[in-house]
Each structure stands twice: as C-alpha cells, then as structure tokens.
Tab-separated table of C-alpha atoms in Angstrom:
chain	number	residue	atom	x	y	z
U	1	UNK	CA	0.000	0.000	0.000
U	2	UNK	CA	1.663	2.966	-1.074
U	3	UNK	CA	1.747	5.901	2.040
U	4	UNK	CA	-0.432	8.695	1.915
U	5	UNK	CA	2.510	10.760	3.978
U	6	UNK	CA	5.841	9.778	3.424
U	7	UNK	CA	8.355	12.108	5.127
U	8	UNK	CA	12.178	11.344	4.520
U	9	UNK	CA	15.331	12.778	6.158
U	10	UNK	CA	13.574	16.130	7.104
U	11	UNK	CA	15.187	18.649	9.476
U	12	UNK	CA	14.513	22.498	10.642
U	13	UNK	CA	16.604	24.505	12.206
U	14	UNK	CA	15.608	28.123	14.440
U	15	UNK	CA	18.634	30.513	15.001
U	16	UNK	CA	21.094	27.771	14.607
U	17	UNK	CA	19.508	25.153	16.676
U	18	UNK	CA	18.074	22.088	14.939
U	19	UNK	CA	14.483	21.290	16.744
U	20	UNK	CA	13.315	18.789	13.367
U	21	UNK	CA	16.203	16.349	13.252
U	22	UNK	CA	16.508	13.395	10.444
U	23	UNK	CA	12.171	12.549	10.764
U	24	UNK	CA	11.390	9.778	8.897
U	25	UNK	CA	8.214	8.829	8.871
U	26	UNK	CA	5.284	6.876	6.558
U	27	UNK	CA	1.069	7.666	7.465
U	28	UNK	CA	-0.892	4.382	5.173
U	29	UNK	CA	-4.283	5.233	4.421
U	30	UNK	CA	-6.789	5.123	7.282
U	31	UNK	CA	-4.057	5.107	9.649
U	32	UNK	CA	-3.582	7.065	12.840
U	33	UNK	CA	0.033	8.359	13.669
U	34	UNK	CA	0.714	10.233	16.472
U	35	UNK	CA	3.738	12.332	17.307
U	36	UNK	CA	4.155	12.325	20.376
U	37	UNK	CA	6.739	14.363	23.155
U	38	UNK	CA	7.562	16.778	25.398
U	39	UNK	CA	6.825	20.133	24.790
U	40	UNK	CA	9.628	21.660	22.566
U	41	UNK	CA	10.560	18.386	21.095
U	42	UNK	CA	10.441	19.736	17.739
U	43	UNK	CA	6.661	17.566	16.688
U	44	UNK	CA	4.870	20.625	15.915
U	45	UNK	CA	7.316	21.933	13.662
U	46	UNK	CA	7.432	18.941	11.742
U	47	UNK	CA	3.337	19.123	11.776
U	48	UNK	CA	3.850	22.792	10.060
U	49	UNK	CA	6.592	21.321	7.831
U	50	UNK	CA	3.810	18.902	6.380
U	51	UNK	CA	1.025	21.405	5.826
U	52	UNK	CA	3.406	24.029	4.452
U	53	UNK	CA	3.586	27.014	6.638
U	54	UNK	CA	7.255	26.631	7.306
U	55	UNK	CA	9.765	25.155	5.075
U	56	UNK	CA	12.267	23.121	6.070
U	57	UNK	CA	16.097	23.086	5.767
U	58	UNK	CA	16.404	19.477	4.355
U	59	UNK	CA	14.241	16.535	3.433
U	60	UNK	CA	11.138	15.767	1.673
U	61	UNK	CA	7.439	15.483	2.227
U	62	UNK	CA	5.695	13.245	-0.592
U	63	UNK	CA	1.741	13.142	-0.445
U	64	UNK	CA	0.337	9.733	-2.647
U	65	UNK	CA	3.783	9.511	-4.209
U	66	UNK	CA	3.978	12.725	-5.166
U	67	UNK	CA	7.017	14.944	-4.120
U	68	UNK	CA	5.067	18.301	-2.325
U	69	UNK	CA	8.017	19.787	-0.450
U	70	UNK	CA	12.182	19.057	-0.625
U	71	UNK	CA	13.262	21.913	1.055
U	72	UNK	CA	13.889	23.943	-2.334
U	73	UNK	CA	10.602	23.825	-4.498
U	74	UNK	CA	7.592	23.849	-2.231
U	75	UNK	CA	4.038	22.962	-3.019
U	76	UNK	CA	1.545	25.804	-1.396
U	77	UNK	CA	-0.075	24.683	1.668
U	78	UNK	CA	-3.695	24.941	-0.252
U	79	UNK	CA	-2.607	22.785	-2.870
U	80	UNK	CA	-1.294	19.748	-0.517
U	81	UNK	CA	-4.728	18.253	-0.185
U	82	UNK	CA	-4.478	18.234	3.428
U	83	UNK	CA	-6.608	19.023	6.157
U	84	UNK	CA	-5.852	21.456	9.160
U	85	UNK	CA	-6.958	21.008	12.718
U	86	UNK	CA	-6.065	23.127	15.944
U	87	UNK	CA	-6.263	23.203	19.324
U	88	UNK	CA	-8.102	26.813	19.260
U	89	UNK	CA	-10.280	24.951	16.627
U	90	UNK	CA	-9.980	28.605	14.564
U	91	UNK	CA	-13.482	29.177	13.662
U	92	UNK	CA	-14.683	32.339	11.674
U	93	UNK	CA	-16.741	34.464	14.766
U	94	UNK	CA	-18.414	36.107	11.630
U	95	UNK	CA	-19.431	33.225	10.068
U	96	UNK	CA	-22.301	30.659	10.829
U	97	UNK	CA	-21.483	26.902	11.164
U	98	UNK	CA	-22.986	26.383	7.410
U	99	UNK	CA	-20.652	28.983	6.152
U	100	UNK	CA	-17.802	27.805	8.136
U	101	UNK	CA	-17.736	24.315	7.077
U	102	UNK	CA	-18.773	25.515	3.293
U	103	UNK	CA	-15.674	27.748	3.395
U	104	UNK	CA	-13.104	25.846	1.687
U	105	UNK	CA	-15.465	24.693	-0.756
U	106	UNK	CA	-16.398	27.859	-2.551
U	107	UNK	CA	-19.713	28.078	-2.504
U	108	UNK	CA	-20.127	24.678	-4.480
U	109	UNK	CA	-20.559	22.436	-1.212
U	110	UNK	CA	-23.993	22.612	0.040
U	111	UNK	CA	-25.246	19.202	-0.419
U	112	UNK	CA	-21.612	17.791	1.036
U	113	UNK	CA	-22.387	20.564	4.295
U	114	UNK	CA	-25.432	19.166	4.897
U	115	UNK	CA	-24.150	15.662	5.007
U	116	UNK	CA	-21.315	16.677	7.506
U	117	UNK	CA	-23.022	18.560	9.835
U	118	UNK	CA	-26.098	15.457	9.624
U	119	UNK	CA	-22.783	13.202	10.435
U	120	UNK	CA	-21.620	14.909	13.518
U	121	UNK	CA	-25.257	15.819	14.597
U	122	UNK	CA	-24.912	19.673	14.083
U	123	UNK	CA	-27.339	20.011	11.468
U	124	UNK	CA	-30.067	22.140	14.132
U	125	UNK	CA	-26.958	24.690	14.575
U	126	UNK	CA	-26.383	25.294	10.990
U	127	UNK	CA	-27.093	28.753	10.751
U	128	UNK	CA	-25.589	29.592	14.332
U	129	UNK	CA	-22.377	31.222	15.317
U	130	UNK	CA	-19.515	29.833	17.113
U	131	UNK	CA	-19.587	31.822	20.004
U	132	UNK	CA	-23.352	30.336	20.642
U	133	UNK	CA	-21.636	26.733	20.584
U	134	UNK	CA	-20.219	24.879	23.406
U	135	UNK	CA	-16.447	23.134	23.008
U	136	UNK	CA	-16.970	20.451	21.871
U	137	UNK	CA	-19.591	21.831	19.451
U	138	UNK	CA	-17.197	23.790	18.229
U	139	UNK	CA	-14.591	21.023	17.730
U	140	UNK	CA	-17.113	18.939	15.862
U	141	UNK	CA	-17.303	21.721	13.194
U	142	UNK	CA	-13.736	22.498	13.086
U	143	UNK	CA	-13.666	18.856	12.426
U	144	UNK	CA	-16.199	18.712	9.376
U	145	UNK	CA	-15.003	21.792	8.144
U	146	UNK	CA	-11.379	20.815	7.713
U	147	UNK	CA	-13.143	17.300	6.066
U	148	UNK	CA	-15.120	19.280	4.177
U	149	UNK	CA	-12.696	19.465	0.833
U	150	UNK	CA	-11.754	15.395	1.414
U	151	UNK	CA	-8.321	16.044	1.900
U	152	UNK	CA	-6.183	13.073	1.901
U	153	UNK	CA	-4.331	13.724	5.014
U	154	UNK	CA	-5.331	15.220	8.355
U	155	UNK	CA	-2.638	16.996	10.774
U	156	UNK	CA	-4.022	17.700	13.705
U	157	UNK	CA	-2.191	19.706	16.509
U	158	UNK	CA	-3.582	18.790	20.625
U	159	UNK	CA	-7.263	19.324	18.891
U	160	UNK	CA	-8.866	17.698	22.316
U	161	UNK	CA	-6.667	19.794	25.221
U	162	UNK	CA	-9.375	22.264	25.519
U	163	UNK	CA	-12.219	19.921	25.837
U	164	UNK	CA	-12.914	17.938	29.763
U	165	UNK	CA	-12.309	14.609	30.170
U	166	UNK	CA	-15.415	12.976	29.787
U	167	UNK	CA	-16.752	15.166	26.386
U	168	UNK	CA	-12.868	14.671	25.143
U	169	UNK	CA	-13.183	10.625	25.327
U	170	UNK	CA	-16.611	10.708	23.586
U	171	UNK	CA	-15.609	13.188	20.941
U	172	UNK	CA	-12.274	11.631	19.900
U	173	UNK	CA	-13.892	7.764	19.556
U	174	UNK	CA	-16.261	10.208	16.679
U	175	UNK	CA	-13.222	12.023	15.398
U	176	UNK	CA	-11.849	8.717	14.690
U	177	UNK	CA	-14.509	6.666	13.310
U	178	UNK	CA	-15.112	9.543	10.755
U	179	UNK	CA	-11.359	9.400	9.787
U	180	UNK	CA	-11.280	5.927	9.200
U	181	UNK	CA	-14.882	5.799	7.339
U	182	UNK	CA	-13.206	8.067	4.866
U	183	UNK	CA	-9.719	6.466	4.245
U	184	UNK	CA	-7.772	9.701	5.722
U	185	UNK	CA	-4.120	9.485	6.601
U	186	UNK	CA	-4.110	11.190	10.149
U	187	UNK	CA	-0.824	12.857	11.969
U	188	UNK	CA	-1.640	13.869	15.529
U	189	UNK	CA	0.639	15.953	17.575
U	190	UNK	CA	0.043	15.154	21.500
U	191	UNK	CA	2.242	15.557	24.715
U	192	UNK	CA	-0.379	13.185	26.326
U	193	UNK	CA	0.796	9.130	26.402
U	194	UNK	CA	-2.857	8.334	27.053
U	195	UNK	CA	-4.468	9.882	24.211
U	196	UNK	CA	-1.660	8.309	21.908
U	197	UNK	CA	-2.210	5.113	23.421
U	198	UNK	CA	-5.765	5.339	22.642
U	199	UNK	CA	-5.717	6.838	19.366
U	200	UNK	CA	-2.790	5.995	17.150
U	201	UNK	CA	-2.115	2.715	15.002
U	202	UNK	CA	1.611	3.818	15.366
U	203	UNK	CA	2.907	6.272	17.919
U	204	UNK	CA	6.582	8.094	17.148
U	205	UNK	CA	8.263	9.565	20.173
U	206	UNK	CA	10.144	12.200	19.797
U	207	UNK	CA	12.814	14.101	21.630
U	208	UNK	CA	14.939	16.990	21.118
U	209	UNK	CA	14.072	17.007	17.423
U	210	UNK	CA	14.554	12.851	16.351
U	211	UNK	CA	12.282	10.252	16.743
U	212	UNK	CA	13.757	7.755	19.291
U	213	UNK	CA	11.481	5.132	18.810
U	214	UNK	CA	8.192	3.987	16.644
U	215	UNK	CA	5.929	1.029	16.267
U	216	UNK	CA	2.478	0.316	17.413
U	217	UNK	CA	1.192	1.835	20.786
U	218	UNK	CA	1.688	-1.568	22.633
U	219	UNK	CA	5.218	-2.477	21.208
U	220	UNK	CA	6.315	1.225	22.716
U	221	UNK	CA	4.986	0.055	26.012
U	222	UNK	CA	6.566	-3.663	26.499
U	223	UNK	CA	9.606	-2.911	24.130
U	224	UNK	CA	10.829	0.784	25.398
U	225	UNK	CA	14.067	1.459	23.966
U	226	UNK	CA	15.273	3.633	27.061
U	227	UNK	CA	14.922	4.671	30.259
U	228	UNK	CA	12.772	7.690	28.957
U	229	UNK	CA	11.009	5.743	26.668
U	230	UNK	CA	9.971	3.892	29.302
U	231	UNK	CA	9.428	6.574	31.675
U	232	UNK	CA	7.134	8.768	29.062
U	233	UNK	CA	3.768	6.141	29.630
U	234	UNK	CA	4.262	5.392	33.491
U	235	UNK	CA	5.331	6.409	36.333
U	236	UNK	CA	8.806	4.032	37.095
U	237	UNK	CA	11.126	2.454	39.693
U	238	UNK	CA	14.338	2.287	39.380
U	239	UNK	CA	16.434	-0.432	40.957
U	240	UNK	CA	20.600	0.105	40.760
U	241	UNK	CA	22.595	-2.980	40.669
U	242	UNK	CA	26.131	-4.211	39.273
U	243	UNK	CA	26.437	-6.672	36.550
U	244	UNK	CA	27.824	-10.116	38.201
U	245	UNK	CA	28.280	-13.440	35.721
U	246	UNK	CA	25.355	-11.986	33.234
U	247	UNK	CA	23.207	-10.266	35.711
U	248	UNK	CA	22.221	-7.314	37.749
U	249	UNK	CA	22.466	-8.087	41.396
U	250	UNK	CA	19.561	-6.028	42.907
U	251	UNK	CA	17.446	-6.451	46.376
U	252	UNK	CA	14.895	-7.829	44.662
U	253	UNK	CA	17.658	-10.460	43.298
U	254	UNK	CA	19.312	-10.850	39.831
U	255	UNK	CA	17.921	-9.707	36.588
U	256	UNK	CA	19.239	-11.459	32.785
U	257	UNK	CA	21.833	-8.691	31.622
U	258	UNK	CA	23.978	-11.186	29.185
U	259	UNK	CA	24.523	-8.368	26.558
U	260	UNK	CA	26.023	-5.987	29.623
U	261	UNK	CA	29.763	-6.233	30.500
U	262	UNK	CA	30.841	-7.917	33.344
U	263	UNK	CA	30.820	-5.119	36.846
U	264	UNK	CA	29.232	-2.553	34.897
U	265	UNK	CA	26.258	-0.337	36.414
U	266	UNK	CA	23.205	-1.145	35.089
U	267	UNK	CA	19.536	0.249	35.829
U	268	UNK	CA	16.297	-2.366	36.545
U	269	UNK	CA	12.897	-0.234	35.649
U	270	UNK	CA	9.811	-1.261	37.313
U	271	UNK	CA	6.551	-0.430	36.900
U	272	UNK	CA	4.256	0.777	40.100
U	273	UNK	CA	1.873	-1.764	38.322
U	274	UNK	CA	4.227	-4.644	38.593
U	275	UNK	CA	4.489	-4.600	42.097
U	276	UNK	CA	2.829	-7.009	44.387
U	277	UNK	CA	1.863	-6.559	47.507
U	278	UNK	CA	1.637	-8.731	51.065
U	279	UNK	CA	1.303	-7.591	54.749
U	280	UNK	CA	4.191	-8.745	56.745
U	281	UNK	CA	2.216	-11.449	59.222
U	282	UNK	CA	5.061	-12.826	60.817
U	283	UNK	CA	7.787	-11.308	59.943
U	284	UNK	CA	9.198	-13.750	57.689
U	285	UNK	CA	8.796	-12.763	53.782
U	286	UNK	CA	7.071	-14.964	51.185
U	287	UNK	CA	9.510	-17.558	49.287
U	288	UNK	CA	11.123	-16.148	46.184
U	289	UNK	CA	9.694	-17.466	43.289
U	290	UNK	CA	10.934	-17.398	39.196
U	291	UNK	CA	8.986	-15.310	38.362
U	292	UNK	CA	8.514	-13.083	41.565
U	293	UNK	CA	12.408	-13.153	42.696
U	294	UNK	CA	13.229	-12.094	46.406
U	295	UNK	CA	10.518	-10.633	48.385
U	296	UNK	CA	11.890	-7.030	50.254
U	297	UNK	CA	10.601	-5.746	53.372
U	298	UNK	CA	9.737	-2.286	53.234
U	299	UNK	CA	7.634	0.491	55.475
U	300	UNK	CA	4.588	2.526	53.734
U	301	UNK	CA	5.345	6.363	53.459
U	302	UNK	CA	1.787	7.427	52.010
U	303	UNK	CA	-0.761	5.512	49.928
U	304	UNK	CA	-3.406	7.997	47.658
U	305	UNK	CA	-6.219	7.252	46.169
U	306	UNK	CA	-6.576	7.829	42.298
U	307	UNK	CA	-10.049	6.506	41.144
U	308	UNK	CA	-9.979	3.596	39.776
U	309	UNK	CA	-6.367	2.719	41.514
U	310	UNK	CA	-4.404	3.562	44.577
U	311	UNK	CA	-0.907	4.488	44.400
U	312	UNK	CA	1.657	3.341	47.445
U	313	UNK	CA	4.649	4.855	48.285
U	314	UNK	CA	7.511	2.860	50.085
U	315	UNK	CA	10.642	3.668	51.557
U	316	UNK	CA	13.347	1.152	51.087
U	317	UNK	CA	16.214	0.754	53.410
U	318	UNK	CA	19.177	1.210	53.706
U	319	UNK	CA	19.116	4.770	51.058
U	320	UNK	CA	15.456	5.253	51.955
U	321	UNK	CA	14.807	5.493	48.076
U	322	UNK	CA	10.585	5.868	47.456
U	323	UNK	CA	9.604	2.873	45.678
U	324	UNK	CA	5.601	2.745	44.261
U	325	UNK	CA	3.271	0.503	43.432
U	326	UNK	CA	-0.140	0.861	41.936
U	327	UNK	CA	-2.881	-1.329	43.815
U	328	UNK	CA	-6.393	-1.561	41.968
U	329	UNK	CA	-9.197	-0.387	43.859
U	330	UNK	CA	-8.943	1.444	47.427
U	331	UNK	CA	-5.925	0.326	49.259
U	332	UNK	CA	-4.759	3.243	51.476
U	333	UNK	CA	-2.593	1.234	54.407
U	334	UNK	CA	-1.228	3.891	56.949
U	335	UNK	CA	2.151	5.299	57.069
U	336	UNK	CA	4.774	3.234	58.719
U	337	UNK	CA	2.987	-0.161	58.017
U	338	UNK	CA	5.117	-3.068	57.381
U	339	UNK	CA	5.060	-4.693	53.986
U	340	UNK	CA	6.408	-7.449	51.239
U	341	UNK	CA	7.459	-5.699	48.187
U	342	UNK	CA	7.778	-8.403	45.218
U	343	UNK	CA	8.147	-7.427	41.639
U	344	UNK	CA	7.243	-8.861	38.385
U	345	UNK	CA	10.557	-9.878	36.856
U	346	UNK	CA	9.245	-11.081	33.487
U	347	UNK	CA	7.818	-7.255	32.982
U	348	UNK	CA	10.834	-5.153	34.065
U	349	UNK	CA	13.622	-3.605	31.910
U	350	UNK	CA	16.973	-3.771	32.154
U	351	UNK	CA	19.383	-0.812	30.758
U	352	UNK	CA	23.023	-0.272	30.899
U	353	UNK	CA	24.017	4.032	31.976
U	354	UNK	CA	19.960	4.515	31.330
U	355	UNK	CA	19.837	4.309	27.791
U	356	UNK	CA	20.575	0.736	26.564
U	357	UNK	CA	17.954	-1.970	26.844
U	358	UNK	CA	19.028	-5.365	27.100
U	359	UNK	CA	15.944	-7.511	28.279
C-alpha cells in the first residue's frame, strides 16, 4: 500500500539550533500516527513542515507519491490536499457553522455541508455562530469543516486539550470513526501518552528534534528502547545494581543482563503496576519465586487514592529510596505499616548508563 505521507530525512533549524532532526516517517491510508513528546521536542514543527507554513532546511514530504516539499521547491499549503486542525479549533466568529464548514469549498458544497453537519449531529446549529456553541460543538465543526474538501491527510495539533475529560473521550472515539470511514491518513501531535495510546495505530516519540522510537502503541509500552522511553507512559522504579556473571544483582535479586559487560552499572525499571503486595504477618517474607524473585521488606510512606487505583509509596532501606506501586481499587494502608514488596521480573527492563535496553 503505497503511504499517503511519506516524510524522509527532514530537518529544521531556528537561530542555529536544529528542533526537526533526520524525521522519517510513513502515514498508510486510514491510519492514525501520532507524534508524540515533550513540549519543545520539535513535533509541531514537523506538523507545520507537512502542511506548508514553514519550510524546512532538508528533506522531503511526498503526499500519494507525489514529491510536495524538498526543502527547495515547495508545493503551497492549499494545494497539498491536506486538512488542518487546531487546538483553538480557529473558527470564523463572523461566520455561521454552514458557512464555516462551506468555506473551503467555494460556494459549491452545500449538499456535502449538509451531510457533515447530519454526520456529527450539528445540522439544528447550521445557521448559528460559534460563540453560541459549546467546546466540543465547536470542535465537531472544526472537524467537518477541515473534512469538508476530502483532503487526503489530516494533521491535527492537541485538537482535544481544551475539551474535559469525559466530552474529550466521547468526541475523539467520533473524530476517529469519521477518519477511518473516509480512508484519511491522520498525523496527531500530543504531549499526552494516554491519548496516543488510545488513538494511534503507530505512535513516534520524539525528543529533542529525532524520533527515538516507533511502532504500534503496545510495542512502545513492552519494548521501550530507554529509560525515557519507558518513563514517558508510566510512572517508574528504578532499581541500581552491578552486573555479576550476566546479571544485575539487585534487592529484589538478579535480573538477565547477558549483553552488559561484566561489573558494569546497570539500571532495573519497574513499573508501580508490577508490584505485588503482602502484609508482613510474621515477619518472615514470602519464598522467592521465578517469576517473583526475592521478596523485600519495606515500610509505607503514604498511599493515595486515584479513582480507579491507589498508588503506594515505600521507603526502602538502607538509602530510603521511594519505591511505588499501583494497587487496583482502594488500598490506602497507613504510614509506617510493614510490607512485602515483590516485583514482576518477566515485565521489568533492564538498561546499561539509562539508555541501553538489554531484556
């Protein structure tokens, strides 16, 4: 299948500093990519790269094959056949909903309006303006509007930040079951791992300018390629250890580090969901296990209460370092309660310095 959005090799530079660095990237046909980072990781820019209001330094952007952008002839943005969403949603305050979705069409769109607005259930506010709309009334038009040409790609920069919770879950499951009805190539920008996880066919993290790692949302998860990787969709422990005959001697016992040389340091990352937990009856911890390793006393600091989990904090001795897990339910034990810590050995990740994953 031949991409919709192929980007190769592109890079930007501001004042001298390079914030777009080597992207390479593919978006198939009803597929859902999401760039996603920190702020200031350069993913914006390379959304405004696509869509033509910047240019960049080096590289090229092909839409369907076709060469749009290579950094010396550039394709304007209205010819690209792509469509625009924002996180102010950027309405027209002078014009109605019809008019607003109509605008890109010149005039010639009324029949294609009405089936948009019908699709998104905003046909009884067709001749109201935005500032009469609520949020996510407003995203649902700045939704049909920038569908309203049938662009083959979508960019679409933190479109949901300004919406709540609850309306932001309801309107992105219809933002993305209209994409996919219609074959569009999407490219999300989002600093959010959550709405990534839940949105994107492929996720592409990126930091200080490069993607560091891309695949599907639950090969980012159980494969991380660092520390950060790793760190960017959960909350982690880290465990220090030395490498001793092929593994990392921790509390918890040893971990598989075969590619690490022999007395290195070497990190074990554990995640607060990983943990198990079991009250310390008698002072005696339970056996290790395979799969479980050593069982490690430690004393609750504070447990809160999250929802639909409860997060506990431990201290471990001797450095006193915190140490969480994530219990479902309510499970709020009182500081200074005595507890088994055991951790899920088949689930952790080990990396040599932070940065080199080895299991």
């Amino acid at each position: 299948m031949t991409p919709r959005l192929k980007i190769r090799n592109l890079c930007h530079s501001y004042d001298g500093r390079r914030v777009v660095d080597d992207v390479n990237l593919e978006v198939l046909p009803g597929q859902v990519t999401c760039l996603l980072g920190p702020s200031g990781c350069g993913k914006s820019t390379a959304l405004r790269l696509v869509a033509g209001v910047e240019t960049q330094d080096r590289g090229e952007i092909c839409v369907d094959g076709s060469l749009v952008c290579n950094g010396v002839t550039s394709m304007p943005p209205e010819q690209r056949q792509i469509g625009l969403m924002f996180q102010d949603f950027a309405l027209f305050p002078h014009l109605t909903v019809e008019q607003n979705v109509g605008f890109g069409l010149n005039g010639t769109g009324g029949q294609r309006v009405r089936e948009l607005l019908d699709r998104v259930e905003m046909t009884r506010h067709a001749t109201s303006f935005p500032h009469e709309l609520s949020g996510g009334e407003q995203q649902r038009v700045a939704l049909v509007r920038a569908l309203a040409p049938d662009p083959k790609i979508m960019l679409m920069d933190e479109p949901f930040s300004g919406l709540d919770n609850r309306l932001r879950d309801d309107i992105r499951d219809q933002t993305l079951e209209i994409l996919r009805e219609q074959g569009t190539a999407v490219l999300l920008v989002t600093h959010e791992p959550d709405e990534a996880m839940r949105m994107a066919d492929q996720i592409a993290l990126m930091r200080e300018g490069r993607i560091v790692q891309k695949g599907a949302p639950l090969e980012l998860f159980t494969s991380p390629v660092d520390r950060g990787a790793a760190a960017f969709f959960s909350d982690i422990n880290i465990l220090k250890g030395k490498v001793e005959s092929g593994q990392v001697m921790t509390r918890f016992g040893p971990f598989g580090a075969e590619n690490l040389s022999e007395t290195s340091e070497a990190e074990v990352i554990v995640r607060p969901q990983h943990v198990r937990l079991d009250f310390d009856r008698n002072g005696k911890g339970p056996a290790a296990t395979p799969t479980e390793g050593t069982a490690v006393r430690a004393e609750v600091v504070r447990a809160r209460l999250m929802g639909s989990e409860s997060i506990v904090e431990f201290s471990l001795d001797p450095d006193r370092a915190a140490f969480k897990a994530s219990v479902a339910g309510v499970f709020l034990p009182k500081p200074g309660v005595p507890m088994w810590l055991m951790v899920r050995r088949d689930k952790c990740f080990v990396f040599e310095n932070g940065d080199t994953v080895v299991n």
